[in-house]
mmCIF file with all atom_site columns, C-alpha atoms in Angstrom:
data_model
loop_
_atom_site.group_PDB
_atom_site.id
_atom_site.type_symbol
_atom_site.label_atom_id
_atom_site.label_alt_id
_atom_site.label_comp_id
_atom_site.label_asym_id
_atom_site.label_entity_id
_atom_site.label_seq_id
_atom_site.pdbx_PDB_ins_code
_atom_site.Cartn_x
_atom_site.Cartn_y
_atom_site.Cartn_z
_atom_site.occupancy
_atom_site.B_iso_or_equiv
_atom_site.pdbx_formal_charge
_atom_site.auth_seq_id
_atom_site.auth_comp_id
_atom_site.auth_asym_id
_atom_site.auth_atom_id
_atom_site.pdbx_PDB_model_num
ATOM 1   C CA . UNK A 1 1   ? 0.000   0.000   0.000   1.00 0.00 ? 1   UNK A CA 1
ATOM 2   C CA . UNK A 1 2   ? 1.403   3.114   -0.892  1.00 0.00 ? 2   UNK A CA 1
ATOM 3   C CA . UNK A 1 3   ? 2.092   5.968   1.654   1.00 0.00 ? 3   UNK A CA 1
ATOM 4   C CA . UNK A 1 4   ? 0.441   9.450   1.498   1.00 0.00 ? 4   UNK A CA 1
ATOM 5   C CA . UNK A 1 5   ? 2.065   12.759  0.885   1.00 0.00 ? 5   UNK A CA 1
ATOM 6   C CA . UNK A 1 6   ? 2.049   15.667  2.413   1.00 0.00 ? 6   UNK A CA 1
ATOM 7   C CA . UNK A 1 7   ? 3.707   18.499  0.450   1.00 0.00 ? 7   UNK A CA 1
ATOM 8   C CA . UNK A 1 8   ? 3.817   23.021  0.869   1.00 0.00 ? 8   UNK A CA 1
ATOM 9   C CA . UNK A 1 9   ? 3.835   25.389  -1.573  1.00 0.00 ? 9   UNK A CA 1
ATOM 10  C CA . UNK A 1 10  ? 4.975   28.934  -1.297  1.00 0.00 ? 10  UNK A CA 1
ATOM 11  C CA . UNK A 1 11  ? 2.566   29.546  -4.255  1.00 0.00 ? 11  UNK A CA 1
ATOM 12  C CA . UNK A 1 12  ? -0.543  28.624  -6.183  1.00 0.00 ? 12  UNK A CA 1
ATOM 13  C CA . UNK A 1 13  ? 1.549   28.226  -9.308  1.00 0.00 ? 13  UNK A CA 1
ATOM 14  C CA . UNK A 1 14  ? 4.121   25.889  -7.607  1.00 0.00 ? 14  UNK A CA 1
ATOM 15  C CA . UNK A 1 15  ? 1.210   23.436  -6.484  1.00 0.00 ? 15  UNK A CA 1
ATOM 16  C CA . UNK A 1 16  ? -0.463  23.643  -9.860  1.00 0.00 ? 16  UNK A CA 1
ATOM 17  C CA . UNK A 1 17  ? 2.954   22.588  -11.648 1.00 0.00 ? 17  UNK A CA 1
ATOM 18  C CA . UNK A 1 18  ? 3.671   20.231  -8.997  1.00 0.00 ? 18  UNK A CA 1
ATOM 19  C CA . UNK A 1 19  ? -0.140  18.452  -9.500  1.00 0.00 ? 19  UNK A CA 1
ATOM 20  C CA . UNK A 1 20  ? 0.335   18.398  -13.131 1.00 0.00 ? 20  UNK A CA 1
ATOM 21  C CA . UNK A 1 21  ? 3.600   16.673  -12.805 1.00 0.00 ? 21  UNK A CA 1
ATOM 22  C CA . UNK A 1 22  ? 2.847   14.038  -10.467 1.00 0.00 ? 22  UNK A CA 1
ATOM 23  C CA . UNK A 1 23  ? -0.337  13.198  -12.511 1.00 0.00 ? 23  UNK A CA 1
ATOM 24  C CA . UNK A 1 24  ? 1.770   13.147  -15.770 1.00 0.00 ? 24  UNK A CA 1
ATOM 25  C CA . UNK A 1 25  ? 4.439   10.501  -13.748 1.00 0.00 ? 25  UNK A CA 1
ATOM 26  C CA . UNK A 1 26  ? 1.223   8.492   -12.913 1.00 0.00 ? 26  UNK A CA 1
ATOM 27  C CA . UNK A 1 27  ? 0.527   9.450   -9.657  1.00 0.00 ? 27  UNK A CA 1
ATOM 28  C CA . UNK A 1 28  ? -2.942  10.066  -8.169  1.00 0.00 ? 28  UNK A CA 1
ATOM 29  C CA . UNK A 1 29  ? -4.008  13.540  -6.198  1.00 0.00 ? 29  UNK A CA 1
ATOM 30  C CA . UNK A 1 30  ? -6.639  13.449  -3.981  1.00 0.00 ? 30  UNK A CA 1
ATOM 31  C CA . UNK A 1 31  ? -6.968  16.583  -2.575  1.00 0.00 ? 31  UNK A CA 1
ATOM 32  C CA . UNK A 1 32  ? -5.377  20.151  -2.494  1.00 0.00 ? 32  UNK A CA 1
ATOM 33  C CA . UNK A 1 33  ? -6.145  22.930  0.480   1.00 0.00 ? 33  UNK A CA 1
ATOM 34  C CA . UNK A 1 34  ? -5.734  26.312  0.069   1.00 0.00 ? 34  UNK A CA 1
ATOM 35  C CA . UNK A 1 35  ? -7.137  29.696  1.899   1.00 0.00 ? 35  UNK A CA 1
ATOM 36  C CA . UNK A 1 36  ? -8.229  31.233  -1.625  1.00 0.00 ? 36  UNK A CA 1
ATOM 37  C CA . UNK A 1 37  ? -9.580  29.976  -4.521  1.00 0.00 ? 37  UNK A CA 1
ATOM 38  C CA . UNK A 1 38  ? -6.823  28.602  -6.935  1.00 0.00 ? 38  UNK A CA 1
ATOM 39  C CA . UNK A 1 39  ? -7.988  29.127  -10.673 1.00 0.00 ? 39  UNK A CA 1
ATOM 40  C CA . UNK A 1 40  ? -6.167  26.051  -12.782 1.00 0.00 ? 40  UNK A CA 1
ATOM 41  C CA . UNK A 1 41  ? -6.602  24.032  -9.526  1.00 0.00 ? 41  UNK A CA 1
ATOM 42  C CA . UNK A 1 42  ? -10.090 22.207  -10.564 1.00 0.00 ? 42  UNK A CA 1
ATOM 43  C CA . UNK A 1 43  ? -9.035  21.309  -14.013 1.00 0.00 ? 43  UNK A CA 1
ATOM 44  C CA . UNK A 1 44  ? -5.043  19.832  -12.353 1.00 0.00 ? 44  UNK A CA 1
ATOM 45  C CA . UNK A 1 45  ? -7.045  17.853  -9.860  1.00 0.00 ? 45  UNK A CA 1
ATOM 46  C CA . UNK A 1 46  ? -9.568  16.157  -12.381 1.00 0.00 ? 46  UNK A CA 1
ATOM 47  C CA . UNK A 1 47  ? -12.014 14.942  -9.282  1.00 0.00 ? 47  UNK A CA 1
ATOM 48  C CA . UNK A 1 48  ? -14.299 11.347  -9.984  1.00 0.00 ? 48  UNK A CA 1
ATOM 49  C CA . UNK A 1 49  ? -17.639 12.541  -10.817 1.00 0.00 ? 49  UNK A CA 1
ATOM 50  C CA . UNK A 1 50  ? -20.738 11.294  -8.868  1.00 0.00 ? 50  UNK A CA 1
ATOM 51  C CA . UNK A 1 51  ? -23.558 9.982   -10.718 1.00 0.00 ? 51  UNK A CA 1
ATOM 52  C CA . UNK A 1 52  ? -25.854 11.519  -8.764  1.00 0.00 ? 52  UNK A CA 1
ATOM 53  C CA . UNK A 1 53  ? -28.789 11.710  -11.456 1.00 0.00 ? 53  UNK A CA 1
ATOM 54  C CA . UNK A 1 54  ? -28.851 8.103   -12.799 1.00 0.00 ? 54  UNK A CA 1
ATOM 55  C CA . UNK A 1 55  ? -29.071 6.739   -9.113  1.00 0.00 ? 55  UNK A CA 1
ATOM 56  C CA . UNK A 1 56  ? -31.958 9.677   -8.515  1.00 0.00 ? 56  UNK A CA 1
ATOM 57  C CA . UNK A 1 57  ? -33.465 8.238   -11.822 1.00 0.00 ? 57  UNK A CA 1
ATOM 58  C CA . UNK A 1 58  ? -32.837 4.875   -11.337 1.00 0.00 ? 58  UNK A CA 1
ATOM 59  C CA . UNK A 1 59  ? -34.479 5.089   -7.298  1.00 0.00 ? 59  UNK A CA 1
ATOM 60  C CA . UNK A 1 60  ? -37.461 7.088   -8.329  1.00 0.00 ? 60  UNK A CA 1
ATOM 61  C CA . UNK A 1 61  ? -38.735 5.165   -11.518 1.00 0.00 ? 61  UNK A CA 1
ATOM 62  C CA . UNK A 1 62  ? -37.616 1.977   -9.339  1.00 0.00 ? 62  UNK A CA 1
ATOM 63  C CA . UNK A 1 63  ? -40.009 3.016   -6.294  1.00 0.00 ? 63  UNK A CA 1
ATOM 64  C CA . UNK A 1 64  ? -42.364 4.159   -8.695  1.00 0.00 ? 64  UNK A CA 1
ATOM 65  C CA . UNK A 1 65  ? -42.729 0.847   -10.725 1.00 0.00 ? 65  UNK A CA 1
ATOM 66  C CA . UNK A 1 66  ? -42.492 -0.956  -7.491  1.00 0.00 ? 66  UNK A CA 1
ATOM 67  C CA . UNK A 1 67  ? -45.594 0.906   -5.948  1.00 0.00 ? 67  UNK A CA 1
ATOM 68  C CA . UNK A 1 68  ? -47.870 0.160   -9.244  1.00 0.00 ? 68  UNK A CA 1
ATOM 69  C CA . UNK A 1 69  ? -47.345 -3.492  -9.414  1.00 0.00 ? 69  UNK A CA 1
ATOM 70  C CA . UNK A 1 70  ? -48.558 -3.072  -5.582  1.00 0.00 ? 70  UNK A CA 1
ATOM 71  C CA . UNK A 1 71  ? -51.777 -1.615  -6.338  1.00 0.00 ? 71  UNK A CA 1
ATOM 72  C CA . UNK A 1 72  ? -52.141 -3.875  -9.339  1.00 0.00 ? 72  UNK A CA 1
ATOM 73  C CA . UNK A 1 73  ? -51.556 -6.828  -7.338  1.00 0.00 ? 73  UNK A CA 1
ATOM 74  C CA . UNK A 1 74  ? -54.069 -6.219  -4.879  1.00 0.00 ? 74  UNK A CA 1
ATOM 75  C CA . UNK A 1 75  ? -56.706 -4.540  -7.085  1.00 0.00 ? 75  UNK A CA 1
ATOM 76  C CA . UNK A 1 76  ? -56.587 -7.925  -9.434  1.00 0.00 ? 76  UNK A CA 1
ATOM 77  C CA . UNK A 1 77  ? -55.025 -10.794 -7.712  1.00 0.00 ? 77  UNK A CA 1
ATOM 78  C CA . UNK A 1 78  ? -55.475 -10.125 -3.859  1.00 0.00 ? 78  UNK A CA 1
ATOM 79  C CA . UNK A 1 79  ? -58.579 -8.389  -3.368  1.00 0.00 ? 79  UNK A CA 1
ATOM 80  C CA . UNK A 1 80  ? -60.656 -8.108  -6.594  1.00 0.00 ? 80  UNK A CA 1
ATOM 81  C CA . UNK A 1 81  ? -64.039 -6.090  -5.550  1.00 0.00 ? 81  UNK A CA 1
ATOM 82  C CA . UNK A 1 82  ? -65.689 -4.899  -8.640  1.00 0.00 ? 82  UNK A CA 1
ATOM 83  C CA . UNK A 1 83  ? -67.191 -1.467  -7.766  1.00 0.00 ? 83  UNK A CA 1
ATOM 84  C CA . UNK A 1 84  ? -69.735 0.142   -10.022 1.00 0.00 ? 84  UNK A CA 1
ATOM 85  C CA . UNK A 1 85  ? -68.811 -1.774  -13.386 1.00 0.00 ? 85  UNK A CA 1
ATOM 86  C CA . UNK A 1 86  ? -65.477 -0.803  -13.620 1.00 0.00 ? 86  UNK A CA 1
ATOM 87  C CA . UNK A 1 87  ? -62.429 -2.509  -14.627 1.00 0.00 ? 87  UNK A CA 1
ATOM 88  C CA . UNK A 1 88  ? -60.055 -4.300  -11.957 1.00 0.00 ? 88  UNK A CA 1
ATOM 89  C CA . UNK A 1 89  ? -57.094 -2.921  -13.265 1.00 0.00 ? 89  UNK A CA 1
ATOM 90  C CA . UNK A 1 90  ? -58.027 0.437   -13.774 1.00 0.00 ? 90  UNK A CA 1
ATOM 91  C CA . UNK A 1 91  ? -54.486 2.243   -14.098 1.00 0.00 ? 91  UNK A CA 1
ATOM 92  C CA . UNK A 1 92  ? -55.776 6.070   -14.247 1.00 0.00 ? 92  UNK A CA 1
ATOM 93  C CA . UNK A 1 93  ? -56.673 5.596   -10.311 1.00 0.00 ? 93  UNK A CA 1
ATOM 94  C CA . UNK A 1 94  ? -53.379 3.605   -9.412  1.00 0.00 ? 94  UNK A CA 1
ATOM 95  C CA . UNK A 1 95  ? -50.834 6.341   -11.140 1.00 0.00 ? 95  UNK A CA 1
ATOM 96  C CA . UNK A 1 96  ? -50.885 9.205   -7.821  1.00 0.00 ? 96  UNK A CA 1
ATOM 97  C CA . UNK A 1 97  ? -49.048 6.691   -5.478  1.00 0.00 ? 97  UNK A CA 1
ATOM 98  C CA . UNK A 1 98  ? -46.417 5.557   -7.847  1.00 0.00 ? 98  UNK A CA 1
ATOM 99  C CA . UNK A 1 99  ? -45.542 9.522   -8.977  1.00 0.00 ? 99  UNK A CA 1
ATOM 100 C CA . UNK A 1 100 ? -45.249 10.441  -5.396  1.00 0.00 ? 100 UNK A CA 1
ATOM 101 C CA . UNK A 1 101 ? -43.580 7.795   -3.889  1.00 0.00 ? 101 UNK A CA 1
ATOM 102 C CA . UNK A 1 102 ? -41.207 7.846   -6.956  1.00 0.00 ? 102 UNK A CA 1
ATOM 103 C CA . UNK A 1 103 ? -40.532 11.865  -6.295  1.00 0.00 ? 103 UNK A CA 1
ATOM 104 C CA . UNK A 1 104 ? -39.767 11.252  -2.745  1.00 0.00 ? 104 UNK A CA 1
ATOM 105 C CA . UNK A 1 105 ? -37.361 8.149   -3.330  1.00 0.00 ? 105 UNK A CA 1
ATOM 106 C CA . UNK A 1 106 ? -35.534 10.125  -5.819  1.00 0.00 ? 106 UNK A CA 1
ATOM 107 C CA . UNK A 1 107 ? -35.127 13.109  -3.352  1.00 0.00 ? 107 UNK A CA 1
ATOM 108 C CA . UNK A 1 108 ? -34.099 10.207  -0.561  1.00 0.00 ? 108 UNK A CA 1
ATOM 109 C CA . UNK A 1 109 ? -31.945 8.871   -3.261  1.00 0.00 ? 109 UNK A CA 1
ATOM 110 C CA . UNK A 1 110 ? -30.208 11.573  -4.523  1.00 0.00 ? 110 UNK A CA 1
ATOM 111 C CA . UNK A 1 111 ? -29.559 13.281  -0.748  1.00 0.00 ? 111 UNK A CA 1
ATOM 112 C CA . UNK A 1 112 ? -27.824 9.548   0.338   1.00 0.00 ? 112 UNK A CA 1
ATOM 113 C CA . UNK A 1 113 ? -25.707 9.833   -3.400  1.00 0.00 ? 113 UNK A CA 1
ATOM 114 C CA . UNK A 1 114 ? -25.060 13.512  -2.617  1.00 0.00 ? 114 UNK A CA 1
ATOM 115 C CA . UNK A 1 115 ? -23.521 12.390  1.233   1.00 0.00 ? 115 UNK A CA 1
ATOM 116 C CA . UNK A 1 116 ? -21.727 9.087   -0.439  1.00 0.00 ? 116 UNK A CA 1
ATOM 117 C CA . UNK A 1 117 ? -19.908 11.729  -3.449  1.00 0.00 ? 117 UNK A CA 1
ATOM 118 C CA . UNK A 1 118 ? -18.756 14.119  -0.807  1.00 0.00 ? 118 UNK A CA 1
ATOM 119 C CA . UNK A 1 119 ? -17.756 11.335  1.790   1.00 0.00 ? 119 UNK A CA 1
ATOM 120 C CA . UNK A 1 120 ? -19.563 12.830  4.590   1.00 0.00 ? 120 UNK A CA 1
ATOM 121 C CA . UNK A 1 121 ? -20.754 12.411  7.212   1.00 0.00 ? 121 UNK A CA 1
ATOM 122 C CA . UNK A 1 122 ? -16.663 12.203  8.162   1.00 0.00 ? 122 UNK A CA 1
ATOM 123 C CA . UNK A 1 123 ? -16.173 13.696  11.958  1.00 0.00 ? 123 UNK A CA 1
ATOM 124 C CA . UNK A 1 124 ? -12.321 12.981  11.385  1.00 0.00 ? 124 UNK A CA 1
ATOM 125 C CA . UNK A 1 125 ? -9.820  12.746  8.922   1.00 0.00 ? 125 UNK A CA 1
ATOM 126 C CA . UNK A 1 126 ? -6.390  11.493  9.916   1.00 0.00 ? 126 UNK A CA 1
ATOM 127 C CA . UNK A 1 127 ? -5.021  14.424  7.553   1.00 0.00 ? 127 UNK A CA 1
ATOM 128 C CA . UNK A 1 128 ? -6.576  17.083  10.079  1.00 0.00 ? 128 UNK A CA 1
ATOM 129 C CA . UNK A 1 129 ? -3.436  15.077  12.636  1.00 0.00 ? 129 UNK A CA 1
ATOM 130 C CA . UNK A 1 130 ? -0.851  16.668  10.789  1.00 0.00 ? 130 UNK A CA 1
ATOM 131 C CA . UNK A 1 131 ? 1.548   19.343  12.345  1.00 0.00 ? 131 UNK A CA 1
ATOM 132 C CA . UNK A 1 132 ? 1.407   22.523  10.659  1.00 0.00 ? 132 UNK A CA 1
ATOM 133 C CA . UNK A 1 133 ? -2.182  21.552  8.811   1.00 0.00 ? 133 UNK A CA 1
ATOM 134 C CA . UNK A 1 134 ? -3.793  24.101  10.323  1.00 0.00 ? 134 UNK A CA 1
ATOM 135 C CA . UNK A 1 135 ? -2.074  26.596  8.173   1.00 0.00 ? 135 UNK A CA 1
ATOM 136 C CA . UNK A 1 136 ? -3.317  25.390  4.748   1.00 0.00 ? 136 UNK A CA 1
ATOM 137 C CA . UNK A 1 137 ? -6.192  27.513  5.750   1.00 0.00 ? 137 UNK A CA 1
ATOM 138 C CA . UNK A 1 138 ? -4.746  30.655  7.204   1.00 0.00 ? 138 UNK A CA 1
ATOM 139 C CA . UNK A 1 139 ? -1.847  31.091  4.392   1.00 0.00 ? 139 UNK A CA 1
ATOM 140 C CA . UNK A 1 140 ? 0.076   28.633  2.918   1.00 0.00 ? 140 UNK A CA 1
#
């Protein structure tokens, strides 16, 4: 397993040339801290994208195909009561359940992807340990 780094820089351009080298000699950056905004820093440190939209898609039509076959199961197979002449599997009644039960698992969804992406809820990281740390924020 390989060891983390630590490294300073006196300057944002130092760390940006020092990312881009270590990424072209195959190494991996995780993270860079800095008490302003560094402008070439995003685009050095290429971060994994979350897909936080197919797993709200794939919850919501999920919960939402999962709540019809409910209410078409029980108002055709389990409990067919035919009430003033009209079909048992009458699908204009059974579509309000599925849409709202699909919105809320997609909210549900995409809140647990958004905590997942960002790694939280994380009360320590062993980085936060490290003498002098403190001063990534105040100005190094």
């Amino acid at each position: 397993m390989s060891r983390p780094i630590l490294a300073e820089f006196e300057t944002p351009e130092a760390l940006v040339r020092a990312l881009r080298l270590a990424r072209a000699e195959g190494h991996r950056a995780i993270d860079a801290f800095s008490p302003f905004p560094v402008e070439d820093l995003a685009a050095a440190l290429d971060p994994p994208r979350v897909p936080v939209r197919p797993i709200m898609a794939a919850a919501g039509f999920g919960a939402a195909a999962a709540m019809y076959a409910l209410q078409w199961y029980g108002a055709v197979h389990d409990y067919p009561l035919n009430s003033g002449g009209r079909p048992l599997h009458s699908w204009p009644v059974f579509l309000l359940v599925p849409f709202e039960v699909g919105v809320l698992a997609a909210a549900v969804a995409g809140f647990a992807a958004f905590l997942w992406g960002c790694g939280l809820p994380r009360l320590h990281h062993p980085l936060f340990a490290m003498p002098r740390f403190e001063r990534a924020s105040q100005d190094r």
